[in-house]
Tab-separated table of N, CA and C in Angstrom:
chain	number	residue	atom	x	y	z
A	270	UNK	N	29.191	-10.650	15.116
A	270	UNK	CA	28.646	-9.842	14.035
A	270	UNK	C	27.380	-9.157	14.552
A	271	UNK	N	27.271	-7.840	14.369
A	271	UNK	CA	26.062	-7.154	14.808
A	271	UNK	C	25.085	-7.010	13.645
A	272	UNK	N	23.892	-6.559	13.972
A	272	UNK	CA	22.821	-6.487	12.971
A	272	UNK	C	23.185	-5.561	11.811
A	273	UNK	N	23.931	-4.492	12.080
A	273	UNK	CA	24.280	-3.552	11.011
A	273	UNK	C	25.193	-4.169	9.960
A	274	UNK	N	26.036	-5.111	10.350
A	274	UNK	CA	26.910	-5.751	9.370
A	274	UNK	C	26.305	-7.036	8.826
A	275	UNK	N	25.405	-7.650	9.590
A	275	UNK	CA	24.790	-8.904	9.148
A	275	UNK	C	23.780	-8.667	8.031
A	276	UNK	N	23.043	-7.576	8.132
A	276	UNK	CA	22.013	-7.281	7.136
A	276	UNK	C	22.289	-5.895	6.564
A	277	UNK	N	22.970	-5.827	5.444
A	277	UNK	CA	23.265	-4.511	4.874
A	277	UNK	C	21.979	-3.810	4.439
A	278	UNK	N	21.925	-2.522	4.688
A	278	UNK	CA	20.750	-1.739	4.325
A	278	UNK	C	20.739	-1.464	2.824
A	279	UNK	N	19.591	-1.621	2.220
A	279	UNK	CA	19.453	-1.293	0.806
A	279	UNK	C	19.288	0.206	0.613
A	280	UNK	N	18.715	0.860	1.619
A	280	UNK	CA	18.488	2.299	1.564
A	280	UNK	C	19.173	2.910	2.777
A	281	UNK	N	20.010	3.917	2.576
A	281	UNK	CA	20.682	4.535	3.719
A	281	UNK	C	19.675	5.064	4.745
A	282	UNK	N	20.006	4.907	6.024
A	282	UNK	CA	19.096	5.309	7.100
A	282	UNK	C	18.686	6.769	6.994
A	283	UNK	N	19.634	7.655	6.670
A	283	UNK	CA	19.289	9.072	6.585
A	283	UNK	C	18.287	9.338	5.469
A	284	UNK	N	18.329	8.549	4.411
A	284	UNK	CA	17.346	8.684	3.329
A	284	UNK	C	15.970	8.272	3.815
A	285	UNK	N	15.913	7.182	4.558
A	285	UNK	CA	14.628	6.713	5.081
A	285	UNK	C	14.009	7.774	5.973
A	286	UNK	N	14.789	8.298	6.918
A	286	UNK	CA	14.234	9.285	7.838
A	286	UNK	C	13.864	10.582	7.129
A	287	UNK	N	14.602	10.963	6.093
A	287	UNK	CA	14.256	12.194	5.385
A	287	UNK	C	12.974	12.029	4.572
A	288	UNK	N	12.620	10.800	4.204
A	288	UNK	CA	11.377	10.551	3.473
A	288	UNK	C	10.155	10.506	4.386
A	289	UNK	N	10.346	10.217	5.663
A	289	UNK	CA	9.237	10.122	6.611
A	289	UNK	C	9.289	11.323	7.546
A	290	UNK	N	8.691	12.425	7.111
A	290	UNK	CA	8.770	13.681	7.846
A	290	UNK	C	8.206	13.558	9.254
A	291	UNK	N	7.202	12.713	9.443
A	291	UNK	CA	6.577	12.562	10.749
A	291	UNK	C	7.552	12.014	11.786
A	292	UNK	N	8.583	11.313	11.342
A	292	UNK	CA	9.556	10.735	12.271
A	292	UNK	C	10.596	11.749	12.738
A	293	UNK	N	10.519	12.961	12.205
A	293	UNK	CA	11.469	14.004	12.579
A	293	UNK	C	10.958	14.755	13.810
A	294	UNK	N	10.660	14.010	14.845
A	294	UNK	CA	10.227	14.607	16.101
A	294	UNK	C	10.701	13.729	17.247
A	295	UNK	N	10.734	14.325	18.422
A	295	UNK	CA	11.210	13.602	19.599
A	295	UNK	C	10.065	13.362	20.565
A	296	UNK	N	10.161	12.238	21.267
A	296	UNK	CA	9.233	11.909	22.340
A	296	UNK	C	10.091	11.594	23.557
A	297	UNK	N	9.917	12.381	24.601
A	297	UNK	CA	10.704	12.207	25.830
A	297	UNK	C	12.205	12.226	25.538
A	298	UNK	N	12.611	13.127	24.642
A	298	UNK	CA	14.024	13.307	24.349
A	298	UNK	C	14.639	12.292	23.405
A	299	UNK	N	13.823	11.428	22.826
A	299	UNK	CA	14.344	10.411	21.900
A	299	UNK	C	13.585	10.501	20.583
A	300	UNK	N	14.258	10.081	19.516
A	300	UNK	CA	13.633	10.086	18.194
A	300	UNK	C	12.381	9.210	18.217
A	301	UNK	N	11.308	9.715	17.615
A	301	UNK	CA	10.058	8.966	17.539
A	301	UNK	C	10.276	7.653	16.795
A	302	UNK	N	9.784	6.578	17.366
A	302	UNK	CA	9.782	5.264	16.722
A	302	UNK	C	8.322	4.859	16.602
A	303	UNK	N	7.877	4.574	15.395
A	303	UNK	CA	6.479	4.228	15.144
A	303	UNK	C	6.394	2.763	14.743
A	304	UNK	N	5.672	1.962	15.536
A	304	UNK	CA	5.591	0.528	15.278
A	304	UNK	C	4.158	0.042	15.089
A	305	UNK	N	3.198	0.936	14.904
A	305	UNK	CA	1.798	0.534	14.793
A	305	UNK	C	1.353	0.478	13.333
A	306	UNK	N	2.185	-0.103	12.471
A	306	UNK	CA	1.898	-0.127	11.040
A	306	UNK	C	0.708	-0.990	10.667
A	307	UNK	N	0.318	-1.920	11.523
A	307	UNK	CA	-0.862	-2.730	11.217
A	307	UNK	C	-2.120	-1.868	11.229
A	308	UNK	N	-2.115	-0.820	12.030
A	308	UNK	CA	-3.281	0.060	12.118
A	308	UNK	C	-3.214	1.182	11.080
A	309	UNK	N	-2.096	1.869	11.031
A	309	UNK	CA	-1.897	2.964	10.080
A	309	UNK	C	-0.415	3.049	9.760
A	310	UNK	N	-0.081	3.021	8.499
A	310	UNK	CA	1.316	3.116	8.097
A	310	UNK	C	1.647	4.559	7.757
A	311	UNK	N	2.786	5.018	8.227
A	311	UNK	CA	3.223	6.370	7.906
A	311	UNK	C	3.603	6.435	6.428
A	312	UNK	N	3.377	7.580	5.838
A	312	UNK	CA	3.599	7.743	4.400
A	312	UNK	C	4.914	8.460	4.136
A	313	UNK	N	5.741	7.927	3.220
A	313	UNK	CA	6.973	8.632	2.850
A	313	UNK	C	6.646	9.850	1.985
A	314	UNK	N	7.567	10.787	1.960
A	314	UNK	CA	7.371	12.039	1.232
A	314	UNK	C	6.930	11.835	-0.218
A	315	UNK	N	7.529	10.919	-0.992
A	315	UNK	CA	7.053	10.748	-2.374
A	315	UNK	C	5.568	10.366	-2.455
A	316	UNK	N	5.089	9.593	-1.493
A	316	UNK	CA	3.664	9.225	-1.474
A	316	UNK	C	2.815	10.447	-1.139
A	317	UNK	N	3.247	11.236	-0.166
A	317	UNK	CA	2.508	12.451	0.184
A	317	UNK	C	2.431	13.403	-1.007
A	318	UNK	N	3.546	13.564	-1.713
A	318	UNK	CA	3.567	14.468	-2.871
A	318	UNK	C	2.690	13.946	-4.001
A	319	UNK	N	2.745	12.641	-4.261
A	319	UNK	CA	1.910	12.058	-5.315
A	319	UNK	C	0.434	12.163	-4.958
A	320	UNK	N	0.110	11.951	-3.691
A	320	UNK	CA	-1.280	12.059	-3.246
A	320	UNK	C	-1.769	13.493	-3.390
A	321	UNK	N	-0.939	14.436	-2.990
A	321	UNK	CA	-1.313	15.842	-3.121
A	321	UNK	C	-1.553	16.191	-4.593
A	322	UNK	N	-0.643	15.754	-5.469
A	322	UNK	CA	-0.809	16.015	-6.901
A	322	UNK	C	-2.128	15.431	-7.400
A	323	UNK	N	-2.430	14.210	-6.982
A	323	UNK	CA	-3.676	13.569	-7.406
A	323	UNK	C	-4.875	14.424	-7.002
A	324	UNK	N	-4.934	14.830	-5.742
A	324	UNK	CA	-6.094	15.590	-5.271
A	324	UNK	C	-6.157	16.994	-5.858
A	325	UNK	N	-5.017	17.560	-6.198
A	325	UNK	CA	-5.015	18.907	-6.769
A	325	UNK	C	-5.254	18.924	-8.276
A	326	UNK	N	-4.890	17.849	-8.988
A	326	UNK	CA	-4.914	17.902	-10.450
A	326	UNK	C	-5.737	16.824	-11.135
A	327	UNK	N	-6.040	15.709	-10.456
A	327	UNK	CA	-6.655	14.570	-11.139
A	327	UNK	C	-7.946	14.097	-10.488
A	328	UNK	N	-8.124	14.293	-9.222
A	328	UNK	CA	-9.187	13.720	-8.396
A	328	UNK	C	-10.495	13.447	-9.137
A	329	UNK	N	-10.787	12.168	-9.337
A	329	UNK	CA	-12.024	11.740	-9.991
A	329	UNK	C	-12.183	10.240	-9.799
A	330	UNK	N	-13.391	9.741	-10.077
A	330	UNK	CA	-13.630	8.298	-10.034
A	330	UNK	C	-12.864	7.614	-11.158
A	331	UNK	N	-12.485	6.359	-10.908
A	331	UNK	CA	-11.829	5.580	-11.954
A	331	UNK	C	-12.825	4.596	-12.550
A	332	UNK	N	-12.661	4.320	-13.830
A	332	UNK	CA	-13.493	3.347	-14.556
A	332	UNK	C	-14.988	3.662	-14.476
A	333	UNK	N	-15.347	4.947	-14.293
A	333	UNK	CA	-16.768	5.253	-14.141
A	333	UNK	C	-17.217	6.461	-14.946
A	334	UNK	N	-16.315	7.130	-15.609
A	334	UNK	CA	-16.714	8.322	-16.333
A	334	UNK	C	-15.956	8.450	-17.636
A	335	UNK	N	-16.470	9.325	-18.505
A	335	UNK	CA	-15.809	9.544	-19.789
A	335	UNK	C	-15.226	10.949	-19.898
A	336	UNK	N	-15.414	11.757	-18.865
A	336	UNK	CA	-14.866	13.113	-18.919
A	336	UNK	C	-13.354	13.086	-18.679
A	337	UNK	N	-12.714	14.204	-18.942
A	337	UNK	CA	-11.253	14.297	-18.909
A	337	UNK	C	-10.650	13.791	-17.596
A	338	UNK	N	-11.156	14.280	-16.458
A	338	UNK	CA	-10.561	13.887	-15.180
A	338	UNK	C	-10.743	12.398	-14.902
A	339	UNK	N	-11.904	11.850	-15.235
A	339	UNK	CA	-12.137	10.417	-15.013
A	339	UNK	C	-11.193	9.583	-15.871
A	340	UNK	N	-11.009	9.992	-17.123
A	340	UNK	CA	-10.088	9.254	-17.993
A	340	UNK	C	-8.654	9.343	-17.470
A	341	UNK	N	-8.253	10.541	-17.044
A	341	UNK	CA	-6.899	10.727	-16.518
A	341	UNK	C	-6.696	9.909	-15.247
A	342	UNK	N	-7.658	9.937	-14.339
A	342	UNK	CA	-7.554	9.168	-13.094
A	342	UNK	C	-7.466	7.675	-13.392
A	343	UNK	N	-8.266	7.207	-14.349
A	343	UNK	CA	-8.240	5.791	-14.721
A	343	UNK	C	-6.881	5.413	-15.305
A	344	UNK	N	-6.348	6.250	-16.185
A	344	UNK	CA	-5.034	5.976	-16.783
A	344	UNK	C	-3.948	5.907	-15.711
A	345	UNK	N	-3.963	6.841	-14.779
A	345	UNK	CA	-2.951	6.859	-13.715
A	345	UNK	C	-3.100	5.651	-12.792
A	346	UNK	N	-4.327	5.269	-12.504
A	346	UNK	CA	-4.593	4.086	-11.676
A	346	UNK	C	-4.027	2.837	-12.346
A	347	UNK	N	-4.287	2.686	-13.623
A	347	UNK	CA	-3.804	1.506	-14.350
A	347	UNK	C	-2.282	1.509	-14.481
A	348	UNK	N	-1.683	2.691	-14.656
A	348	UNK	CA	-0.215	2.768	-14.687
A	348	UNK	C	0.368	2.331	-13.347
A	349	UNK	N	-0.281	2.715	-12.266
A	349	UNK	CA	0.187	2.316	-10.932
A	349	UNK	C	0.086	0.805	-10.760
A	350	UNK	N	-0.991	0.207	-11.241
A	350	UNK	CA	-1.129	-1.256	-11.148
A	350	UNK	C	-0.015	-1.950	-11.927
A	351	UNK	N	0.331	-1.419	-13.083
A	351	UNK	CA	1.411	-1.997	-13.894
A	351	UNK	C	2.741	-1.888	-13.151
A	352	UNK	N	3.015	-0.711	-12.558
A	352	UNK	CA	4.269	-0.535	-11.813
A	352	UNK	C	4.343	-1.486	-10.623
A	353	UNK	N	3.235	-1.630	-9.899
A	353	UNK	CA	3.222	-2.538	-8.748
A	353	UNK	C	3.395	-3.980	-9.217
A	354	UNK	N	2.731	-4.347	-10.308
A	354	UNK	CA	2.860	-5.713	-10.841
A	354	UNK	C	4.310	-6.016	-11.201
A	355	UNK	N	4.981	-5.071	-11.845
A	355	UNK	CA	6.394	-5.272	-12.190
A	355	UNK	C	7.243	-5.424	-10.936
A	356	UNK	N	6.973	-4.566	-9.957
A	356	UNK	CA	7.742	-4.603	-8.709
A	356	UNK	C	7.567	-5.940	-7.991
A	357	UNK	N	6.358	-6.497	-8.034
A	357	UNK	CA	6.066	-7.766	-7.356
A	357	UNK	C	6.328	-8.976	-8.236
A	358	UNK	N	6.750	-8.723	-9.479
A	358	UNK	CA	6.985	-9.798	-10.444
A	358	UNK	C	5.704	-10.577	-10.747
A	359	UNK	N	4.582	-9.876	-10.772
A	359	UNK	CA	3.311	-10.504	-11.137
A	359	UNK	C	3.297	-10.730	-12.643
A	360	UNK	N	2.557	-11.735	-13.080
A	360	UNK	CA	2.486	-12.037	-14.513
A	360	UNK	C	1.832	-10.889	-15.280
A	361	UNK	N	0.775	-10.310	-14.716
A	361	UNK	CA	0.092	-9.181	-15.348
A	361	UNK	C	-0.425	-8.237	-14.265
A	362	UNK	N	-0.793	-7.046	-14.681
A	362	UNK	CA	-1.377	-6.084	-13.746
A	362	UNK	C	-2.745	-6.542	-13.251
A	363	UNK	N	-3.383	-7.466	-13.971
A	363	UNK	CA	-4.673	-7.995	-13.521
A	363	UNK	C	-4.557	-8.737	-12.193
A	364	UNK	N	-3.347	-9.121	-11.819
A	364	UNK	CA	-3.131	-9.806	-10.545
A	364	UNK	C	-3.033	-8.832	-9.375
A	365	UNK	N	-3.053	-7.542	-9.651
A	365	UNK	CA	-2.922	-6.515	-8.616
A	365	UNK	C	-4.279	-5.868	-8.378
A	366	UNK	N	-4.713	-5.912	-7.130
A	366	UNK	CA	-5.975	-5.282	-6.736
A	366	UNK	C	-5.678	-4.340	-5.580
A	367	UNK	N	-6.060	-3.087	-5.724
A	367	UNK	CA	-5.897	-2.129	-4.638
A	367	UNK	C	-7.149	-2.162	-3.768
A	368	UNK	N	-6.959	-2.207	-2.460
A	368	UNK	CA	-8.081	-2.149	-1.521
A	368	UNK	C	-7.838	-0.999	-0.552
A	369	UNK	N	-8.847	-0.685	0.235
A	369	UNK	CA	-8.726	0.434	1.173
A	369	UNK	C	-7.831	0.103	2.360
A	370	UNK	N	-7.569	-1.173	2.579
A	370	UNK	CA	-6.728	-1.582	3.701
A	370	UNK	C	-6.768	-3.086	3.878
A	371	UNK	N	-6.117	-3.558	4.917
A	371	UNK	CA	-6.022	-4.995	5.158
A	371	UNK	C	-7.382	-5.625	5.388
A	372	UNK	N	-8.204	-5.010	6.217
A	372	UNK	CA	-9.521	-5.582	6.509
A	372	UNK	C	-10.351	-5.695	5.240
A	373	UNK	N	-10.370	-4.643	4.440
A	373	UNK	CA	-11.109	-4.690	3.179
A	373	UNK	C	-10.569	-5.753	2.243
A	374	UNK	N	-9.251	-5.907	2.211
A	374	UNK	CA	-8.629	-6.924	1.360
A	374	UNK	C	-8.976	-8.330	1.796
A	375	UNK	N	-8.914	-8.585	3.104
A	375	UNK	CA	-9.263	-9.913	3.626
A	375	UNK	C	-10.735	-10.214	3.364
A	376	UNK	N	-11.597	-9.229	3.573
A	376	UNK	CA	-13.027	-9.430	3.313
A	376	UNK	C	-13.290	-9.710	1.838
A	377	UNK	N	-12.574	-9.036	0.956
A	377	UNK	CA	-12.726	-9.273	-0.477
A	377	UNK	C	-12.334	-10.701	-0.833
A	378	UNK	N	-11.205	-11.162	-0.322
A	378	UNK	CA	-10.770	-12.541	-0.583
A	378	UNK	C	-11.788	-13.532	-0.038
A	379	UNK	N	-12.287	-13.299	1.173
A	379	UNK	CA	-13.278	-14.202	1.767
A	379	UNK	C	-14.543	-14.253	0.917
A	380	UNK	N	-15.012	-13.100	0.460
A	380	UNK	CA	-16.213	-13.065	-0.388
A	380	UNK	C	-15.984	-13.814	-1.697
A	381	UNK	N	-14.835	-13.611	-2.315
A	381	UNK	CA	-14.531	-14.292	-3.580
A	381	UNK	C	-14.486	-15.798	-3.377
A	382	UNK	N	-13.834	-16.239	-2.309
A	382	UNK	CA	-13.763	-17.677	-2.031
A	382	UNK	C	-15.150	-18.260	-1.783
A	383	UNK	N	-15.972	-17.548	-1.042
A	383	UNK	CA	-17.319	-18.048	-0.741
A	383	UNK	C	-18.192	-18.068	-1.990
A	384	UNK	N	-18.181	-16.981	-2.752
A	384	UNK	CA	-19.037	-16.897	-3.941
A	384	UNK	C	-18.601	-17.849	-5.044
A	385	UNK	N	-17.317	-18.181	-5.082
A	385	UNK	CA	-16.822	-19.088	-6.121
A	385	UNK	C	-17.018	-20.555	-5.747
A	386	UNK	N	-17.500	-20.811	-4.535
A	386	UNK	CA	-17.717	-22.182	-4.095
A	386	UNK	C	-16.455	-22.879	-3.630
A	387	UNK	N	-15.381	-22.133	-3.465
A	387	UNK	CA	-14.114	-22.748	-3.043
A	387	UNK	C	-14.084	-23.014	-1.542
A	388	UNK	N	-14.990	-22.367	-0.803
A	388	UNK	CA	-15.149	-22.684	0.614
A	388	UNK	C	-16.627	-22.895	0.886
A	389	UNK	N	-16.904	-23.658	1.905
A	389	UNK	CA	-18.285	-24.005	2.243
A	389	UNK	C	-18.488	-23.842	3.736
A	390	UNK	N	-19.745	-23.770	4.172
A	390	UNK	CA	-19.998	-23.712	5.614
A	390	UNK	C	-19.308	-24.887	6.308
A	391	UNK	N	-18.639	-24.605	7.399
A	391	UNK	CA	-17.923	-25.637	8.142
A	391	UNK	C	-16.442	-25.698	7.827
A	392	UNK	N	-16.025	-25.150	6.675
A	392	UNK	CA	-14.598	-25.105	6.365
A	392	UNK	C	-13.896	-24.195	7.371
A	393	UNK	N	-12.661	-24.495	7.648
A	393	UNK	CA	-11.872	-23.673	8.558
A	393	UNK	C	-10.776	-22.962	7.781
A	394	UNK	N	-10.602	-21.694	8.087
A	394	UNK	CA	-9.557	-20.893	7.462
A	394	UNK	C	-8.636	-20.415	8.568
A	395	UNK	N	-7.374	-20.710	8.436
A	395	UNK	CA	-6.393	-20.298	9.432
A	395	UNK	C	-5.716	-19.020	8.963
A	396	UNK	N	-5.621	-18.059	9.873
A	396	UNK	CA	-4.931	-16.810	9.562
A	396	UNK	C	-3.936	-16.509	10.669
A	397	UNK	N	-2.975	-15.704	10.359
A	397	UNK	CA	-1.967	-15.298	11.325
A	397	UNK	C	-2.459	-14.079	12.085
A	398	UNK	N	-2.061	-13.955	13.336
A	398	UNK	CA	-2.386	-12.747	14.088
A	398	UNK	C	-1.519	-11.585	13.648
A	399	UNK	N	-0.499	-11.863	12.852
A	399	UNK	CA	0.359	-10.801	12.348
A	399	UNK	C	-0.309	-10.167	11.178
């Protein structure tokens, strides 16, 4: 049994490649393969379009203003948290926190653990290199 029959794809390969426009290029005569997702993840077309819409029509701080754009940005942010919570089967959207990236997320968790007294000097925290 080969990998293609052992693990059926949920999304057809051609759909995946059509969503990631950056992968539609060749390097040394072969299709580009990008494996550096820990550093920067490539964005699918729906994300690029949603981001463009945000910057063209909504761009504002969230939870910090009362003007139209701030309210709209806050509403869209909270709707996104609800959608992500449903997708992850979280109990509530309050369990979803968006961060700027992995490093920021890990630092946030470390700060929360330290400030809450759940860790103390001398405690050891094991993390994966992945």
